[in-house]
Amino acid sequence: MDLRLAGKVGIVTGASRGIGRAIAQSLAAEGMRLVLVARSAEQLADLAKRLPTPSLVQVADLRQEDAAEELVAATIDQFGQLDLLVNNAGATVRGDFLKLTDTEWDDGFALKFFGAMRCCRAAWPYLQQSQGSIVNIVGIGGRTGSAEFAIGGSVNAAVLNLTKVLADRGISDGVRVNAINPGAIATDRLQTRIDKSASDQGIAKEEAAEKLAREMKIARFGTPTEIGDAVAFLASFRAAYCQGSIIDIDGGQTRTL
Ligand SMILES: NC(=O)c1ccc[n+]([C@@H]2O[C@H](COP(=O)([O-])OP(=O)(O)OC[C@H]3O[C@@H](n4cnc5c(N)ncnc54)[C@H](OP(=O)(O)O)[C@@H]3O)[C@@H](O)[C@H]2O)c1
């Protein structure tokens, strides 16, 4: 299926590993030129080297107020256009609500909510020019609350609402804004969770992984590429009527509407 993405320009935040890296690989495989953003220069450079299309490495801490403006300016300097923004960078800690600190709450919102919001604001005029789109990588915790995921769930719910807000504006401005809610995707982040659970319970990692999947009532964990390919679809003309769509890609974990 030709997605007609060849030659278009996209920003992928949190591209240094995990889901963001896979998104960059899926988009570059479709011929997109990319701006790869994260704090780890080496991992970004390694990815850039392996992609089939030209890319720009932008090392940035997206919690910083000026980072989004600088990122978009660098994109326009390098490529002269912007067709897609993928807000993927995110890192929120799990834990007992009564033990989570203000700093942890601030940090969670600073990156995944305020970082994404600022990227959307800085990118918007260029996306309006190109009639481009935004894809927010959010998480099923934004729909379904769980006791140990207070920060992540709250941040994700806020990003889902921002998706709808900007999709509404995008109808008149010609910018499509959509979101993907990944479920349990096999990345380093999930592996860390499995490793901790294995050591807490004194069981093997494989057993802890199987137990977690059973508790989630899913047949298996997802792969980062399954998210990357969905982003490519949403970014393409084939998803032209997706506006404010929120797609759960979670192996059936979310059972509510
Ligand atoms: N994996 C899952 O099962 C799952 C499920 C639901 C939702 N999600 C969401 O999907 C997204 C990606 O998840 P993942 O599992 O791939 O996470 P990950 O492996 O922890 O990767 C997070 C990415 O964000 C970047 N990042 C972290 N802090 C940053 C900062 N201050 N400034 C700029 N970049 C920063 C990291 O790079 P540096 O450390 O180099 O900066 C990395 O590239 C996240 O938003 C996450 O909430 C994941």
mmCIF file of N, CA and C and ligand atoms in Angstrom, residues 14-20 37-40 43 60-63 88-91 111-112 137-140 182-185 187-190, ligand 1:
data_model
loop_
_atom_site.group_PDB
_atom_site.id
_atom_site.type_symbol
_atom_site.label_atom_id
_atom_site.label_comp_id
_atom_site.label_asym_id
_atom_site.label_seq_id
_atom_site.Cartn_x
_atom_site.Cartn_y
_atom_site.Cartn_z
ATOM 1 N N GLY A 14 11.638 11.458 21.301
ATOM 2 C CA GLY A 14 11.910 10.197 21.998
ATOM 3 C C GLY A 14 12.315 9.112 21.014
ATOM 4 N N ALA A 15 13.151 9.500 20.027
ATOM 5 C CA ALA A 15 13.507 8.558 18.951
ATOM 6 C C ALA A 15 14.715 7.694 19.296
ATOM 7 N N SER A 16 15.331 7.922 20.459
ATOM 8 C CA SER A 16 16.603 7.233 20.722
ATOM 9 C C SER A 16 16.439 5.744 21.007
ATOM 10 N N ARG A 17 15.251 5.329 21.441
ATOM 11 C CA ARG A 17 15.051 3.891 21.725
ATOM 12 C C ARG A 17 13.556 3.573 21.730
ATOM 13 N N GLY A 18 13.267 2.310 21.934
ATOM 14 C CA GLY A 18 11.889 1.858 22.147
ATOM 15 C C GLY A 18 10.949 2.201 21.004
ATOM 16 N N ILE A 19 9.766 2.644 21.369
ATOM 17 C CA ILE A 19 8.709 2.896 20.389
ATOM 18 C C ILE A 19 9.119 4.007 19.413
ATOM 19 N N GLY A 20 9.762 5.058 19.930
ATOM 20 C CA GLY A 20 10.152 6.188 19.069
ATOM 21 C C GLY A 20 11.125 5.767 17.981
ATOM 22 N N VAL A 37 14.738 13.298 17.881
ATOM 23 C CA VAL A 37 14.928 14.085 19.107
ATOM 24 C C VAL A 37 14.969 13.202 20.353
ATOM 25 N N ALA A 38 15.919 13.484 21.220
ATOM 26 C CA ALA A 38 16.011 12.867 22.561
ATOM 27 C C ALA A 38 17.225 13.508 23.235
ATOM 28 N N ARG A 39 17.566 13.001 24.433
ATOM 29 C CA ARG A 39 18.753 13.559 25.116
ATOM 30 C C ARG A 39 20.016 12.783 24.787
ATOM 31 N N SER A 40 19.873 11.541 24.315
ATOM 32 C CA SER A 40 21.058 10.683 24.104
ATOM 33 C C SER A 40 21.625 10.836 22.695
ATOM 34 N N GLN A 43 22.870 7.480 20.790
ATOM 35 C CA GLN A 43 21.819 6.573 20.297
ATOM 36 C C GLN A 43 21.110 7.171 19.085
ATOM 37 N N ALA A 60 18.006 17.216 22.697
ATOM 38 C CA ALA A 60 17.257 18.204 23.479
ATOM 39 C C ALA A 60 16.587 17.542 24.666
ATOM 40 N N ASP A 61 16.466 18.322 25.739
ATOM 41 C CA ASP A 61 15.647 17.911 26.872
ATOM 42 C C ASP A 61 14.320 18.654 26.725
ATOM 43 N N LEU A 62 13.283 17.937 26.356
ATOM 44 C CA LEU A 62 12.007 18.581 26.019
ATOM 45 C C LEU A 62 11.266 19.124 27.235
ATOM 46 N N ARG A 63 11.829 18.928 28.435
ATOM 47 C CA ARG A 63 11.229 19.571 29.610
ATOM 48 C C ARG A 63 11.603 21.055 29.667
ATOM 49 N N ASN A 88 6.192 11.515 21.054
ATOM 50 C CA ASN A 88 6.333 10.180 21.632
ATOM 51 C C ASN A 88 7.099 10.195 22.960
ATOM 52 N N ALA A 89 7.994 11.185 23.134
ATOM 53 C CA ALA A 89 8.837 11.187 24.343
ATOM 54 C C ALA A 89 7.961 11.186 25.588
ATOM 55 N N GLY A 90 8.292 10.308 26.509
ATOM 56 C CA GLY A 90 7.508 10.261 27.737
ATOM 57 C C GLY A 90 8.217 9.395 28.748
ATOM 58 N N ALA A 91 8.117 9.779 29.982
ATOM 59 C CA ALA A 91 8.728 8.984 31.044
ATOM 60 C C ALA A 91 8.030 9.361 32.339
ATOM 61 N N LEU A 111 7.514 16.760 30.810
ATOM 62 C CA LEU A 111 7.927 16.162 29.538
ATOM 63 C C LEU A 111 6.725 15.805 28.679
ATOM 64 N N LYS A 112 5.901 14.911 29.164
ATOM 65 C CA LYS A 112 4.914 14.314 28.252
ATOM 66 C C LYS A 112 3.742 15.246 27.958
ATOM 67 N N ILE A 137 1.636 9.862 20.844
ATOM 68 C CA ILE A 137 1.730 8.498 21.388
ATOM 69 C C ILE A 137 1.418 8.618 22.874
ATOM 70 N N VAL A 138 0.303 8.076 23.277
ATOM 71 C CA VAL A 138 -0.190 8.365 24.620
ATOM 72 C C VAL A 138 -0.097 7.097 25.492
ATOM 73 N N GLY A 139 -1.175 6.328 25.639
ATOM 74 C CA GLY A 139 -1.114 5.121 26.468
ATOM 75 C C GLY A 139 -2.489 4.785 27.012
ATOM 76 N N ILE A 140 -2.782 3.485 27.116
ATOM 77 C CA ILE A 140 -4.130 3.079 27.535
ATOM 78 C C ILE A 140 -4.432 3.493 28.970
ATOM 79 N N PRO A 182 -0.755 2.962 23.012
ATOM 80 C CA PRO A 182 -0.151 1.633 23.066
ATOM 81 C C PRO A 182 -0.551 0.927 24.362
ATOM 82 N N GLY A 183 -0.638 -0.394 24.281
ATOM 83 C CA GLY A 183 -0.791 -1.196 25.503
ATOM 84 C C GLY A 183 0.598 -1.560 25.992
ATOM 85 N N ALA A 184 0.804 -2.839 26.306
ATOM 86 C CA ALA A 184 2.119 -3.279 26.790
ATOM 87 C C ALA A 184 3.001 -3.631 25.598
ATOM 88 N N ILE A 185 3.938 -2.754 25.306
ATOM 89 C CA ILE A 185 4.809 -2.933 24.146
ATOM 90 C C ILE A 185 6.197 -3.356 24.643
ATOM 91 N N THR A 187 9.450 -3.069 25.129
ATOM 92 C CA THR A 187 10.585 -2.132 25.057
ATOM 93 C C THR A 187 11.385 -2.279 26.354
ATOM 94 N N ASP A 188 12.481 -1.530 26.431
ATOM 95 C CA ASP A 188 13.313 -1.558 27.656
ATOM 96 C C ASP A 188 12.477 -1.209 28.887
ATOM 97 N N ARG A 189 11.570 -0.244 28.677
ATOM 98 C CA ARG A 189 10.736 0.199 29.800
ATOM 99 C C ARG A 189 9.915 -0.967 30.365
ATOM 100 N N LEU A 190 9.309 -1.762 29.464
ATOM 101 C CA LEU A 190 8.506 -2.911 29.913
ATOM 102 C C LEU A 190 9.412 -3.963 30.549
HETATM 103 N N1 LIG B 1 6.279 0.722 26.166
HETATM 104 C C1 LIG B 1 5.008 0.664 26.476
HETATM 105 O O1 LIG B 1 4.495 -0.418 26.766
HETATM 106 C C2 LIG B 1 4.136 1.893 26.457
HETATM 107 C C3 LIG B 1 2.779 1.739 26.786
HETATM 108 C C4 LIG B 1 1.968 2.843 26.757
HETATM 109 C C5 LIG B 1 2.484 4.085 26.406
HETATM 110 N N2 LIG B 1 3.816 4.198 26.101
HETATM 111 C C6 LIG B 1 4.299 5.531 25.731
HETATM 112 O O2 LIG B 1 5.042 5.456 24.532
HETATM 113 C C7 LIG B 1 6.106 6.408 24.577
HETATM 114 C C8 LIG B 1 7.434 5.694 24.317
HETATM 115 O O3 LIG B 1 7.564 4.660 25.265
HETATM 116 P P1 LIG B 1 8.841 3.695 25.319
HETATM 117 O O4 LIG B 1 8.418 2.487 26.035
HETATM 118 O O5 LIG B 1 9.445 3.584 23.976
HETATM 119 O O6 LIG B 1 9.768 4.540 26.292
HETATM 120 P P2 LIG B 1 11.359 4.549 26.479
HETATM 121 O O7 LIG B 1 11.959 3.308 25.932
HETATM 122 O O8 LIG B 1 11.574 4.887 27.921
HETATM 123 O O9 LIG B 1 11.797 5.778 25.574
HETATM 124 C C9 LIG B 1 11.427 7.077 25.920
HETATM 125 C C10 LIG B 1 12.038 8.016 24.904
HETATM 126 O O10 LIG B 1 11.804 9.362 25.374
HETATM 127 C C11 LIG B 1 13.058 10.044 25.435
HETATM 128 N N3 LIG B 1 13.084 11.006 26.530
HETATM 129 C C12 LIG B 1 12.994 10.741 27.862
HETATM 130 N N4 LIG B 1 13.106 11.878 28.560
HETATM 131 C C13 LIG B 1 13.296 12.883 27.653
HETATM 132 C C14 LIG B 1 13.481 14.277 27.752
HETATM 133 N N5 LIG B 1 13.483 14.896 28.955
HETATM 134 N N6 LIG B 1 13.647 15.008 26.619
HETATM 135 C C15 LIG B 1 13.633 14.399 25.405
HETATM 136 N N7 LIG B 1 13.438 13.080 25.254
HETATM 137 C C16 LIG B 1 13.274 12.325 26.361
HETATM 138 C C17 LIG B 1 14.082 8.920 25.649
HETATM 139 O O11 LIG B 1 15.362 9.294 25.194
HETATM 140 P P3 LIG B 1 16.538 9.899 26.120
HETATM 141 O O12 LIG B 1 16.512 9.142 27.402
HETATM 142 O O13 LIG B 1 17.725 9.671 25.262
HETATM 143 O O14 LIG B 1 16.215 11.341 26.282
HETATM 144 C C18 LIG B 1 13.517 7.840 24.756
HETATM 145 O O15 LIG B 1 13.900 8.057 23.431
HETATM 146 C C19 LIG B 1 6.060 7.075 25.945
HETATM 147 O O16 LIG B 1 5.387 8.300 25.834
HETATM 148 C C20 LIG B 1 5.266 6.099 26.775
HETATM 149 O O17 LIG B 1 4.554 6.714 27.817
HETATM 150 C C21 LIG B 1 4.653 3.137 26.121
#
